[in-house]
């Protein structure tokens, strides 16, 4: 791409090889909790822009911004009321433009979130649908149906919401009588679009173009396996307790229907028609064997691989969580992706402090107390393993500081709809605003000290300014590993991935050419065999590494001659 192209598209002219996304490290910014510039306790886009140099120095290639669009925030912005404007809490369109421009100046790409399965109930088109009559074109943009039962008093089918409870809500018609029901796979405030309606397709093509025109380098597609529902909206199979039966490794009937693949085939040429290597990454929680259908030259560029995040600590499980997705992605010529934390799961610094069978979602209650030290050690080791693998890695804000999940949030301050609907702790614990400076108000998150969720005292010592320059800190481990990953080309496929045998029991070994990644998953330190004992240590996840000795719950990158 020439300088002129760059000026026209807003994309950086010099940064990154073609298809930069194949081995990129992408840092997820959750705008509410990253940095607050105006002191209202809610993070915002100017706050992100001001901190971009920190991300450049961290060594990431791109940022992914969770939604910052107009929204009543009933699901942290994943309830979009206007896809082509910025919520005043986060700033303005001019602030979004400034953020993208500054990121590009610094050599960082910008991926924005696209939420096509549902809108907010405050979206003007949903409001118009509510006001219109059953059977009207307005209602046909969403999924309205008559109820079952003598008077339509029962939901149209037995589907339940991901956030628990029925997936249908009944509306009151203009004449005041109880009327039709609308579908919401998530909260009642998140009505599903009707993707059988061409007008919905047209609208989203416009949304894609809007952000591509503004210089966005790609999209993270929310609920990317949703959108298209099975014809006739059939009941799901229920078990003896009357709950929807989802066999292990499968998904509810309303997800992963083949029609959704056509949406990517419709979007791909649009994304590819823009200069500057734009991309789509899918948030698709689907059975592994379905993944290759979603990615490829005519579908999406890549998809999150959540198997690695869900893999239990131990050699066979972690090895399988690497081998399988690599094989699947290779089969379609796509890169795989790696992720350990995001805004929906318990932060991995805490998750690894529980027995391996502990769940990864639904947040943490005060009664569930992890082994903090074990969690920190294993999380750092798992991170080093991830950053040595080929493909792209997605980091979640604050994991580079080793932030824990926060369990101690007063219930009345919790905002996650799953907390309110299902009574689970919910996902607020991984969304607590970041600590930047130990001695500043709100640890530097906000100039006034305001913070939409309270930050725990433990954040003081984890603040970025405390960790910067301390070679033993998690932040410096991330910086070193990211620099080495780039220099050694570990994100690229060239060297392949081997799993050599002959290591002590409990040690997972991954070989990338002359670089060896060893993770000791056992309870005790092990002695490494002679050739490795003589290798050069590039980076270690924890203390106690000596020539030929690998402590428990520790990972190293070694280089052989
Ligand atoms: C996935 C998002 O990551 C999550 O935060 C959200 O609640 C659901 N999709 C619904 O949009």
Coordinates of C-alpha atoms and ligand atoms in Angstrom, one line a residue:
X1 CA 0.0 0.0 0.0
X2 CA 1.3 3.5 -0.9
X3 CA 1.3 6.6 1.3
X4 CA -1.6 7.9 -0.9
X5 CA -3.7 4.7 -0.3
X6 CA -3.0 5.1 3.4
X7 CA -4.2 8.7 3.5
X8 CA -7.3 7.7 1.6
X9 CA -8.2 4.7 3.8
X10 CA -6.9 5.8 7.1
X11 CA -5.0 2.5 7.4
X12 CA -1.3 2.5 8.4
X13 CA 1.1 2.5 5.5
X14 CA 4.1 0.9 7.0
X15 CA 2.9 -1.4 9.8
X16 CA 2.8 -5.1 9.5
X17 CA 3.1 -7.7 6.8
X18 CA 0.2 -8.6 4.5
X19 CA -2.5 -10.4 6.4
X20 CA -1.2 -9.0 9.6
X21 CA -4.0 -10.7 11.6
X22 CA -2.5 -14.1 11.0
X23 CA 0.1 -13.7 13.8
X24 CA -1.1 -10.5 15.5
X25 CA -1.3 -10.0 19.2
X26 CA -4.6 -8.2 19.7
X27 CA -5.4 -6.4 23.0
X28 CA -9.0 -6.2 24.0
X29 CA -10.0 -2.9 25.5
X30 CA -13.3 -2.9 27.5
X31 CA -13.9 0.9 27.2
X32 CA -15.9 1.3 30.4
X33 CA -13.0 0.1 32.5
X34 CA -9.8 1.1 30.6
X35 CA -9.2 4.8 31.3
X36 CA -11.6 7.6 32.2
X37 CA -10.6 11.1 30.9
X38 CA -13.5 13.2 32.1
X39 CA -13.8 11.9 35.7
X40 CA -17.3 10.5 35.6
X41 CA -16.1 7.1 36.7
X42 CA -16.8 5.5 33.3
X43 CA -13.9 4.9 30.9
X44 CA -14.1 6.7 27.5
X45 CA -12.5 6.9 24.1
X46 CA -10.3 9.9 24.8
X47 CA -9.1 7.9 27.8
X48 CA -8.1 5.0 25.5
X49 CA -6.4 7.4 23.0
X50 CA -4.3 8.9 25.8
X51 CA -3.1 5.4 26.9
X52 CA -2.3 4.1 23.4
X53 CA 1.5 4.6 23.8
X54 CA 1.4 2.2 26.7
X55 CA -0.1 -0.4 24.4
X56 CA 2.5 0.3 21.7
X57 CA 5.2 -0.1 24.4
X58 CA 3.6 -3.4 25.6
X59 CA 4.2 -4.7 22.1
X60 CA 0.8 -5.5 20.8
X61 CA -0.1 -5.2 17.1
X62 CA -3.8 -4.2 17.4
X63 CA -6.6 -3.3 19.8
X64 CA -10.1 -4.7 19.8
X65 CA -12.6 -2.2 21.3
X66 CA -15.7 -3.7 23.0
X67 CA -18.8 -1.8 22.0
X68 CA -18.7 2.0 22.5
X69 CA -21.9 2.7 20.5
X70 CA -25.1 4.4 21.7
X71 CA -26.6 2.1 24.2
X72 CA -28.6 2.0 27.5
X73 CA -25.8 -0.3 28.8
X74 CA -28.1 -3.1 30.0
X75 CA -25.4 -5.5 28.8
X76 CA -22.2 -3.4 29.0
X77 CA -22.9 -2.0 25.5
X78 CA -23.7 -5.3 23.8
X79 CA -27.2 -3.8 23.6
X80 CA -26.7 -1.4 20.7
X81 CA -29.3 1.4 20.1
X82 CA -27.3 3.0 17.3
X83 CA -24.6 1.2 15.4
X84 CA -23.2 4.2 13.8
X85 CA -22.8 6.6 16.7
X86 CA -20.8 6.8 19.9
X87 CA -22.5 6.8 23.3
X88 CA -22.1 10.1 25.0
X89 CA -20.6 8.3 28.0
X90 CA -17.7 7.3 25.8
X91 CA -17.4 10.4 23.7
X92 CA -18.3 11.3 20.2
X93 CA -17.7 10.1 16.6
X94 CA -14.9 12.7 16.5
X95 CA -13.3 10.9 19.4
X96 CA -13.6 7.6 17.6
X97 CA -11.9 9.1 14.6
X98 CA -9.2 10.6 16.7
X99 CA -8.6 7.2 18.4
X100 CA -8.3 5.4 15.1
X101 CA -6.0 8.0 13.7
X102 CA -3.7 8.1 16.7
X103 CA -3.6 4.2 16.8
X104 CA -2.5 4.2 13.2
X105 CA 0.1 6.8 13.8
X106 CA 1.5 4.5 16.5
X107 CA 1.4 1.4 14.2
X108 CA -1.6 -0.1 16.0
X109 CA -4.6 -1.6 14.1
X110 CA -8.1 -1.1 15.5
X111 CA -10.8 -3.8 15.5
X112 CA -14.3 -2.8 16.4
X113 CA -17.1 -4.9 17.8
X114 CA -20.1 -5.8 15.6
X115 CA -23.2 -7.0 17.4
X116 CA -25.5 -8.4 14.7
X117 CA -27.6 -11.0 16.6
X118 CA -29.6 -8.5 18.5
X119 CA -30.0 -4.8 19.1
X120 CA -31.1 -2.8 22.2
X121 CA -34.8 -2.6 22.8
X122 CA -34.2 1.2 22.6
X123 CA -33.1 0.9 19.0
X124 CA -35.4 3.2 17.0
X125 CA -36.4 0.2 14.7
X126 CA -37.5 -1.9 17.7
X127 CA -39.4 1.0 19.1
X128 CA -41.1 1.4 15.7
X129 CA -41.8 -2.4 15.7
X130 CA -43.5 -2.2 19.1
X131 CA -45.7 0.7 17.9
X132 CA -46.6 -1.0 14.7
X133 CA -49.3 -3.7 14.3
X134 CA -48.6 -7.5 14.2
X135 CA -47.7 -8.6 10.7
X136 CA -46.3 -5.2 9.8
X137 CA -43.0 -4.7 7.9
X138 CA -41.7 -3.0 11.1
X139 CA -42.3 -6.1 13.2
X140 CA -40.7 -8.2 10.6
X141 CA -37.3 -6.7 11.3
X142 CA -37.4 -8.6 14.6
X143 CA -38.7 -12.0 15.6
X144 CA -42.3 -11.5 16.7
X145 CA -44.7 -14.4 17.0
X146 CA -48.2 -15.2 18.4
X147 CA -48.1 -17.0 21.7
X148 CA -49.3 -20.6 22.2
X149 CA -52.2 -21.5 24.5
X150 CA -55.9 -20.5 24.2
X151 CA -55.2 -16.8 24.5
X152 CA -51.6 -16.7 23.3
X153 CA -50.5 -16.6 26.9
X154 CA -47.7 -19.1 26.5
X155 CA -44.4 -18.3 24.7
X156 CA -44.2 -19.4 21.0
X157 CA -41.7 -22.2 21.9
X158 CA -39.7 -23.5 24.8
X159 CA -36.4 -21.7 24.1
X160 CA -34.5 -20.3 27.1
X161 CA -32.3 -17.3 27.2
X162 CA -28.5 -17.6 27.6
X163 CA -29.0 -15.3 30.6
X164 CA -31.6 -17.8 32.0
X165 CA -35.4 -17.6 32.0
X166 CA -37.6 -17.6 28.8
X167 CA -36.2 -16.3 25.6
X168 CA -39.5 -14.6 24.8
X169 CA -41.2 -11.5 26.2
X170 CA -44.8 -10.6 25.5
X171 CA -45.7 -7.1 24.4
X172 CA -48.8 -5.0 25.1
X173 CA -50.4 -3.9 21.8
X174 CA -51.5 -0.3 21.0
X175 CA -55.0 -1.0 22.2
X176 CA -53.7 -2.1 25.6
X177 CA -54.3 -5.8 25.2
X178 CA -51.6 -8.5 25.7
X179 CA -50.2 -9.2 22.3
X180 CA -47.3 -10.9 20.4
X181 CA -44.1 -12.2 21.9
X182 CA -40.6 -11.2 20.7
X183 CA -37.5 -13.4 20.8
X184 CA -34.4 -12.4 22.8
X185 CA -31.7 -15.1 23.2
X186 CA -30.0 -12.8 25.7
X187 CA -31.7 -10.2 28.0
X188 CA -35.2 -8.9 27.4
X189 CA -33.5 -5.6 26.5
X190 CA -31.8 -7.4 23.5
X191 CA -34.4 -8.3 20.9
X192 CA -33.0 -10.6 18.1
X193 CA -33.0 -9.3 14.6
X194 CA -34.8 -11.3 11.9
X195 CA -32.1 -12.4 9.6
X196 CA -34.7 -13.8 7.2
X197 CA -35.5 -10.2 6.3
X198 CA -33.3 -8.8 3.5
X199 CA -33.7 -5.3 5.0
X200 CA -31.6 -6.5 8.0
X201 CA -28.9 -7.7 5.7
X202 CA -28.9 -4.4 4.0
X203 CA -28.7 -2.5 7.2
X204 CA -25.7 -4.4 8.4
X205 CA -23.9 -4.1 5.1
X206 CA -24.2 -0.3 5.8
X207 CA -22.8 -0.7 9.3
X208 CA -19.8 -2.6 8.0
X209 CA -19.1 0.1 5.4
X210 CA -19.6 2.9 8.0
X211 CA -16.7 1.7 10.2
X212 CA -14.5 0.5 7.3
X213 CA -14.8 4.0 5.8
X214 CA -13.7 5.4 9.2
X215 CA -10.6 3.3 9.1
X216 CA -11.5 0.3 11.3
X217 CA -9.1 -2.5 10.5
X218 CA -11.6 -5.2 11.3
X219 CA -14.6 -6.5 13.2
X220 CA -14.9 -8.9 16.2
X221 CA -18.3 -10.4 15.5
X222 CA -20.5 -10.9 18.6
X223 CA -22.5 -14.2 18.9
X224 CA -21.2 -15.0 15.5
X225 CA -22.9 -18.4 15.5
X226 CA -26.3 -16.8 16.2
X227 CA -28.4 -14.6 13.8
X228 CA -30.1 -17.3 11.7
X229 CA -32.7 -19.3 13.5
X230 CA -34.0 -22.8 12.4
X231 CA -37.0 -22.7 10.2
X232 CA -40.3 -22.8 12.0
X233 CA -38.5 -22.1 15.3
X234 CA -39.0 -25.7 16.6
X235 CA -39.0 -26.5 20.3
X236 CA -35.7 -27.6 21.7
X237 CA -35.4 -31.1 23.2
X238 CA -35.8 -30.9 27.0
X239 CA -34.6 -33.3 29.6
X240 CA -36.5 -34.8 32.6
X241 CA -36.3 -31.5 34.5
X242 CA -37.8 -29.6 31.6
X243 CA -34.5 -27.9 30.9
X244 CA -33.2 -27.6 27.3
X245 CA -31.0 -30.6 26.7
X246 CA -27.7 -29.7 25.2
X247 CA -25.5 -32.8 24.8
X248 CA -21.8 -32.2 25.7
X249 CA -20.0 -30.4 22.8
X250 CA -23.2 -29.3 21.1
X251 CA -25.1 -26.0 21.1
X252 CA -28.7 -24.9 21.6
X253 CA -31.0 -25.3 18.6
X254 CA -30.9 -21.5 17.9
X255 CA -27.1 -21.4 17.4
X256 CA -24.8 -22.7 14.6
X257 CA -27.4 -23.0 11.8
X258 CA -25.9 -23.3 8.4
X259 CA -27.6 -20.1 7.1
X260 CA -25.3 -18.0 9.3
X261 CA -22.4 -19.0 7.0
X262 CA -24.0 -17.2 4.1
X263 CA -23.8 -14.0 6.1
X264 CA -20.0 -14.2 6.2
X265 CA -20.0 -15.0 2.5
X266 CA -22.0 -11.8 2.0
X267 CA -19.7 -9.7 4.2
X268 CA -16.3 -11.1 3.1
X269 CA -16.3 -9.3 -0.3
X270 CA -17.2 -6.0 1.4
X271 CA -14.4 -6.3 3.9
X272 CA -11.9 -7.4 1.2
X273 CA -12.9 -4.6 -1.1
X274 CA -11.2 -2.1 1.3
X275 CA -7.4 -1.5 1.0
X276 CA -5.3 -2.3 4.0
X277 CA -6.0 -5.9 5.0
X278 CA -9.2 -5.6 6.9
X279 CA -10.5 -8.7 8.8
X280 CA -13.2 -10.4 10.7
X281 CA -12.7 -12.5 13.9
X282 CA -15.7 -14.5 15.1
X283 CA -16.9 -15.0 18.6
X284 CA -18.4 -18.4 17.8
X285 CA -18.9 -20.9 20.7
X286 CA -19.4 -23.9 18.4
X287 CA -18.4 -27.6 18.3
X288 CA -14.8 -27.8 17.2
X289 CA -15.6 -29.8 14.1
X290 CA -17.8 -26.9 12.8
X291 CA -15.1 -24.3 13.1
X292 CA -13.6 -24.9 9.6
X293 CA -16.9 -24.0 8.0
X294 CA -16.8 -20.5 9.5
X295 CA -13.3 -19.6 8.4
X296 CA -11.7 -19.6 5.0
X297 CA -11.2 -17.5 1.9
X298 CA -14.9 -16.9 1.5
X299 CA -16.0 -16.7 5.1
X300 CA -14.4 -15.1 8.1
X301 CA -10.7 -14.6 8.5
X302 CA -10.5 -16.2 11.9
X303 CA -12.5 -17.3 14.9
X304 CA -11.7 -17.4 18.6
X305 CA -10.7 -20.8 19.8
X306 CA -12.0 -21.1 23.3
X307 CA -10.8 -24.7 23.8
X308 CA -7.4 -23.4 25.0
X309 CA -9.1 -21.2 27.6
X310 CA -11.2 -24.1 28.8
X311 CA -8.4 -26.7 28.9
X312 CA -7.6 -28.1 32.3
X313 CA -4.1 -27.7 33.7
X314 CA -2.1 -30.7 32.7
X315 CA -0.1 -32.2 29.9
X316 CA -2.6 -34.2 27.9
X317 CA -5.4 -31.6 28.1
X318 CA -3.2 -28.6 27.2
X319 CA -1.5 -30.5 24.4
X320 CA -4.9 -31.5 22.9
X321 CA -6.1 -27.9 23.2
X322 CA -3.1 -26.9 21.0
X323 CA -3.0 -29.8 18.5
X324 CA -6.7 -29.9 17.6
X325 CA -7.3 -26.3 16.7
X326 CA -4.0 -26.2 14.8
X327 CA -5.0 -29.2 12.7
X328 CA -8.5 -27.8 12.1
X329 CA -7.2 -24.3 11.1
X330 CA -4.5 -25.8 8.9
X331 CA -7.1 -27.8 7.0
X332 CA -8.7 -24.6 5.7
X333 CA -5.5 -22.5 5.5
X334 CA -6.5 -20.2 8.3
X335 CA -4.5 -19.2 11.3
X336 CA -5.8 -20.3 14.7
X337 CA -6.2 -17.9 17.6
X338 CA -5.4 -18.2 21.3
X339 CA -7.2 -16.6 24.2
X340 CA -7.0 -17.0 28.0
X341 CA -9.1 -14.2 29.3
X342 CA -11.9 -11.8 28.1
X343 CA -14.7 -9.8 29.6
X344 CA -17.0 -12.8 29.9
X345 CA -14.8 -15.3 31.8
X346 CA -13.1 -15.4 35.2
X347 CA -9.7 -13.9 34.8
X348 CA -7.1 -16.5 34.3
X349 CA -4.9 -15.3 37.2
X350 CA -7.8 -16.4 39.4
X351 CA -9.1 -19.3 37.4
X352 CA -5.9 -21.3 37.7
X353 CA -6.1 -20.9 41.5
X354 CA -9.0 -23.3 41.6
X355 CA -9.0 -27.1 41.0
X356 CA -9.0 -27.7 37.2
X357 CA -12.7 -28.6 37.1
X358 CA -13.8 -25.2 38.3
X359 CA -16.0 -23.4 35.8
X360 CA -14.6 -20.6 33.7
X361 CA -17.8 -18.5 33.4
X362 CA -20.5 -16.9 35.5
X363 CA -18.1 -14.9 37.7
X364 CA -17.0 -15.6 41.2
X365 CA -18.8 -15.5 44.5
X366 CA -17.2 -14.3 47.8
X367 CA -17.4 -17.8 49.1
X368 CA -15.2 -19.2 46.4
X369 CA -11.6 -18.5 47.5
X370 CA -8.8 -19.3 45.1
X371 CA -5.2 -20.1 45.9
X372 CA -3.9 -16.7 44.7
X373 CA -0.3 -17.6 44.5
X374 CA -0.9 -20.8 42.5
X375 CA -3.3 -18.9 40.2
X376 CA -0.7 -16.3 39.5
X377 CA 2.1 -18.8 38.8
X378 CA 0.0 -21.0 36.5
X379 CA -1.5 -18.0 34.7
X380 CA 1.9 -16.6 33.9
X381 CA 3.1 -20.0 32.7
X382 CA 0.0 -20.5 30.5
X383 CA 0.5 -17.0 29.1
X384 CA 4.1 -17.9 28.1
X385 CA 2.8 -21.1 26.5
X386 CA 0.2 -19.2 24.5
X387 CA 2.5 -16.5 23.3
X388 CA 4.9 -19.0 21.8
X389 CA 2.2 -20.6 19.6
X390 CA 1.6 -19.9 15.9
X391 CA -1.5 -17.8 15.1
X392 CA -2.9 -14.7 16.7
X393 CA -3.2 -14.2 20.4
X394 CA -5.9 -12.1 22.1
X395 CA -5.1 -10.5 25.4
X396 CA -7.7 -9.0 27.7
X397 CA -6.9 -5.6 29.4
X398 CA -5.3 -6.0 32.8
X399 CA -4.0 -9.6 32.2
X400 CA -0.6 -8.1 31.6
X401 CA -0.8 -6.8 35.2
X402 CA -1.8 -10.2 36.5
X403 CA -5.1 -8.7 37.7
X404 CA -7.3 -11.1 39.7
X405 CA -11.1 -11.6 39.3
X406 CA -12.8 -9.3 41.9
X407 CA -15.3 -11.3 44.0
X408 CA -16.1 -8.6 46.5
X409 CA -18.5 -6.4 44.6
X410 CA -21.6 -5.3 46.4
X411 CA -24.6 -6.9 44.7
X412 CA -26.3 -3.5 44.2
X413 CA -23.4 -2.3 42.1
X414 CA -23.3 -5.4 39.9
X415 CA -24.5 -4.6 36.4
X416 CA -24.3 -7.9 34.5
X417 CA -27.7 -9.0 33.4
X418 CA -26.8 -12.6 34.1
X419 CA -26.4 -11.7 37.8
X420 CA -29.9 -10.2 37.9
X421 CA -31.6 -12.8 35.8
X422 CA -29.9 -16.0 36.9
X423 CA -28.6 -15.1 40.4
X424 CA -25.0 -16.1 39.4
X425 CA -22.2 -13.8 40.6
X426 CA -21.9 -12.5 37.0
X427 CA -19.1 -11.1 34.9
X428 CA -18.5 -7.8 36.7
X429 CA -15.5 -9.2 38.5
X430 CA -13.4 -9.2 35.4
X431 CA -14.5 -5.7 34.4
X432 CA -13.2 -3.7 37.3
X433 CA -11.4 -0.5 36.1
X434 CA -7.7 -0.8 35.6
X435 CA -5.0 0.4 38.1
X436 CA -2.5 2.6 36.3
X437 CA -0.8 4.5 39.2
X438 CA -0.5 3.3 42.7
X439 CA -0.8 6.7 44.4
X440 CA -3.3 8.4 42.2
X441 CA -7.1 8.7 42.7
X442 CA -8.8 5.5 41.5
X443 CA -5.3 4.2 40.9
X444 CA -5.1 6.5 37.9
X445 CA -8.2 5.2 36.2
X446 CA -10.0 8.5 36.6
X447 CA -8.8 12.0 37.6
X448 CA -11.6 12.4 40.2
X449 CA -11.2 9.0 41.8
X450 CA -14.7 7.9 40.6
X451 CA -15.0 4.4 39.4
X452 CA -18.2 2.6 38.2
X453 CA -17.1 -0.5 40.1
X454 CA -15.0 -0.3 43.3
X455 CA -11.4 -1.3 42.9
X456 CA -9.9 -3.6 45.5
X457 CA -6.9 -2.6 47.7
X458 CA -4.9 -5.4 46.1
X459 CA -4.9 -3.3 42.8
X460 CA -2.4 -0.8 44.4
X461 CA 0.6 -3.1 44.2
X462 CA -0.5 -4.3 40.8
X463 CA -0.7 -0.8 39.2
X464 CA 1.2 -0.4 36.0
X465 CA 3.6 2.1 37.4
X466 CA 4.6 -0.2 40.2
X467 CA 5.3 -3.0 37.8
X468 CA 7.1 -1.0 35.1
X469 CA 10.8 -1.6 35.2
X470 CA 10.6 -4.5 37.7
X471 CA 12.0 -7.5 35.8
X472 CA 10.0 -9.9 38.1
X473 CA 6.7 -8.3 37.4
X474 CA 3.9 -9.7 35.2
X475 CA 4.0 -6.6 33.1
X476 CA 7.7 -6.9 32.3
X477 CA 7.2 -10.6 31.5
X478 CA 4.5 -9.8 29.0
X479 CA 6.7 -7.0 27.4
X480 CA 9.7 -9.3 27.1
X481 CA 7.7 -12.2 25.8
X482 CA 5.9 -10.0 23.2
X483 CA 9.2 -8.6 22.0
X484 CA 10.8 -12.0 21.7
X485 CA 7.7 -13.4 20.0
X486 CA 8.0 -10.8 17.3
X487 CA 11.8 -11.1 17.0
X488 CA 11.7 -14.9 16.8
X489 CA 8.6 -14.9 14.5
X490 CA 6.9 -17.4 16.8
X491 CA 3.4 -16.2 15.7
X492 CA 4.2 -17.4 12.2
X493 CA 3.8 -21.0 11.1
X494 CA 7.2 -21.4 9.5
X495 CA 8.8 -23.5 12.1
X496 CA 5.8 -25.7 12.8
X497 CA 4.9 -27.1 16.2
X498 CA 6.4 -30.3 17.6
X499 CA 5.7 -32.1 20.9
X500 CA 9.0 -33.8 21.7
X501 CA 9.0 -36.8 24.1
X502 CA 11.5 -37.7 26.7
X503 CA 10.8 -34.9 29.1
X504 CA 10.2 -35.6 32.8
X505 CA 6.6 -36.5 33.7
X506 CA 4.3 -33.5 34.0
X507 CA 6.3 -31.4 31.6
X508 CA 4.6 -30.2 28.4
X509 CA 7.2 -29.5 25.7
X510 CA 6.5 -27.6 22.6
X511 CA 9.2 -27.1 20.1
X512 CA 9.3 -24.2 17.6
X513 CA 12.5 -24.7 15.6
X514 CA 15.3 -23.9 18.0
X515 CA 12.9 -22.5 20.6
X516 CA 11.6 -24.9 23.2
X517 CA 8.7 -24.0 25.5
X518 CA 8.5 -26.1 28.6
X519 CA 5.7 -26.0 31.1
X520 CA 6.1 -27.9 34.3
X521 CA 2.5 -28.8 35.3
X522 CA 3.6 -31.0 38.1
X523 CA 3.9 -30.4 41.9
X524 CA 7.7 -30.4 42.2
X525 CA 10.7 -29.0 40.4
X526 CA 12.2 -31.2 37.7
X527 CA 15.6 -31.7 36.2
X528 CA 15.8 -31.1 32.5
X529 CA 17.8 -33.5 30.2
X530 CA 21.3 -32.5 29.2
X531 CA 20.8 -30.8 25.9
X532 CA 18.1 -28.6 27.3
X533 CA 20.0 -27.9 30.5
X534 CA 22.7 -26.3 28.3
X535 CA 20.2 -24.2 26.3
X536 CA 19.9 -20.4 26.6
X537 CA 17.1 -19.1 28.8
X538 CA 15.0 -16.5 26.9
X539 CA 12.2 -15.9 29.4
X540 CA 10.8 -17.5 32.5
X541 CA 7.3 -17.2 34.0
X542 CA 8.5 -17.3 37.6
X543 CA 11.4 -17.5 40.0
X544 CA 13.7 -20.4 40.8
X545 CA 14.6 -21.3 37.3
X546 CA 18.3 -22.5 37.3
X547 CA 20.4 -24.2 34.7
X548 CA 18.6 -27.5 34.2
X549 CA 16.0 -27.0 36.8
X550 CA 12.3 -26.1 36.1
X551 CA 10.2 -25.3 39.2
X552 CA 6.6 -26.5 39.5
X553 CA 3.9 -24.4 37.7
X554 CA 6.5 -22.6 35.7
X555 CA 7.2 -22.2 32.0
X556 CA 10.4 -21.2 30.2
X557 CA 11.4 -20.5 26.6
X558 CA 14.8 -22.0 25.9
X559 CA 16.9 -21.7 22.8
X560 CA 19.1 -24.5 21.6
X561 CA 22.2 -23.8 19.5
Ligands
LIG1 C1 -21.0 -12.1 23.9 C2 -20.4 -10.9 24.6 O1 -19.0 -11.1 24.7 C3 -21.1 -10.8 25.9 O2 -20.4 -9.9 26.7 C4 -22.5 -10.4 25.6 O3 -23.2 -10.5 26.9 C5 -23.2 -11.4 24.7 N1 -22.3 -11.8 23.6 C6 -24.4 -10.8 24.1 O4 -24.1 -9.8 23.2

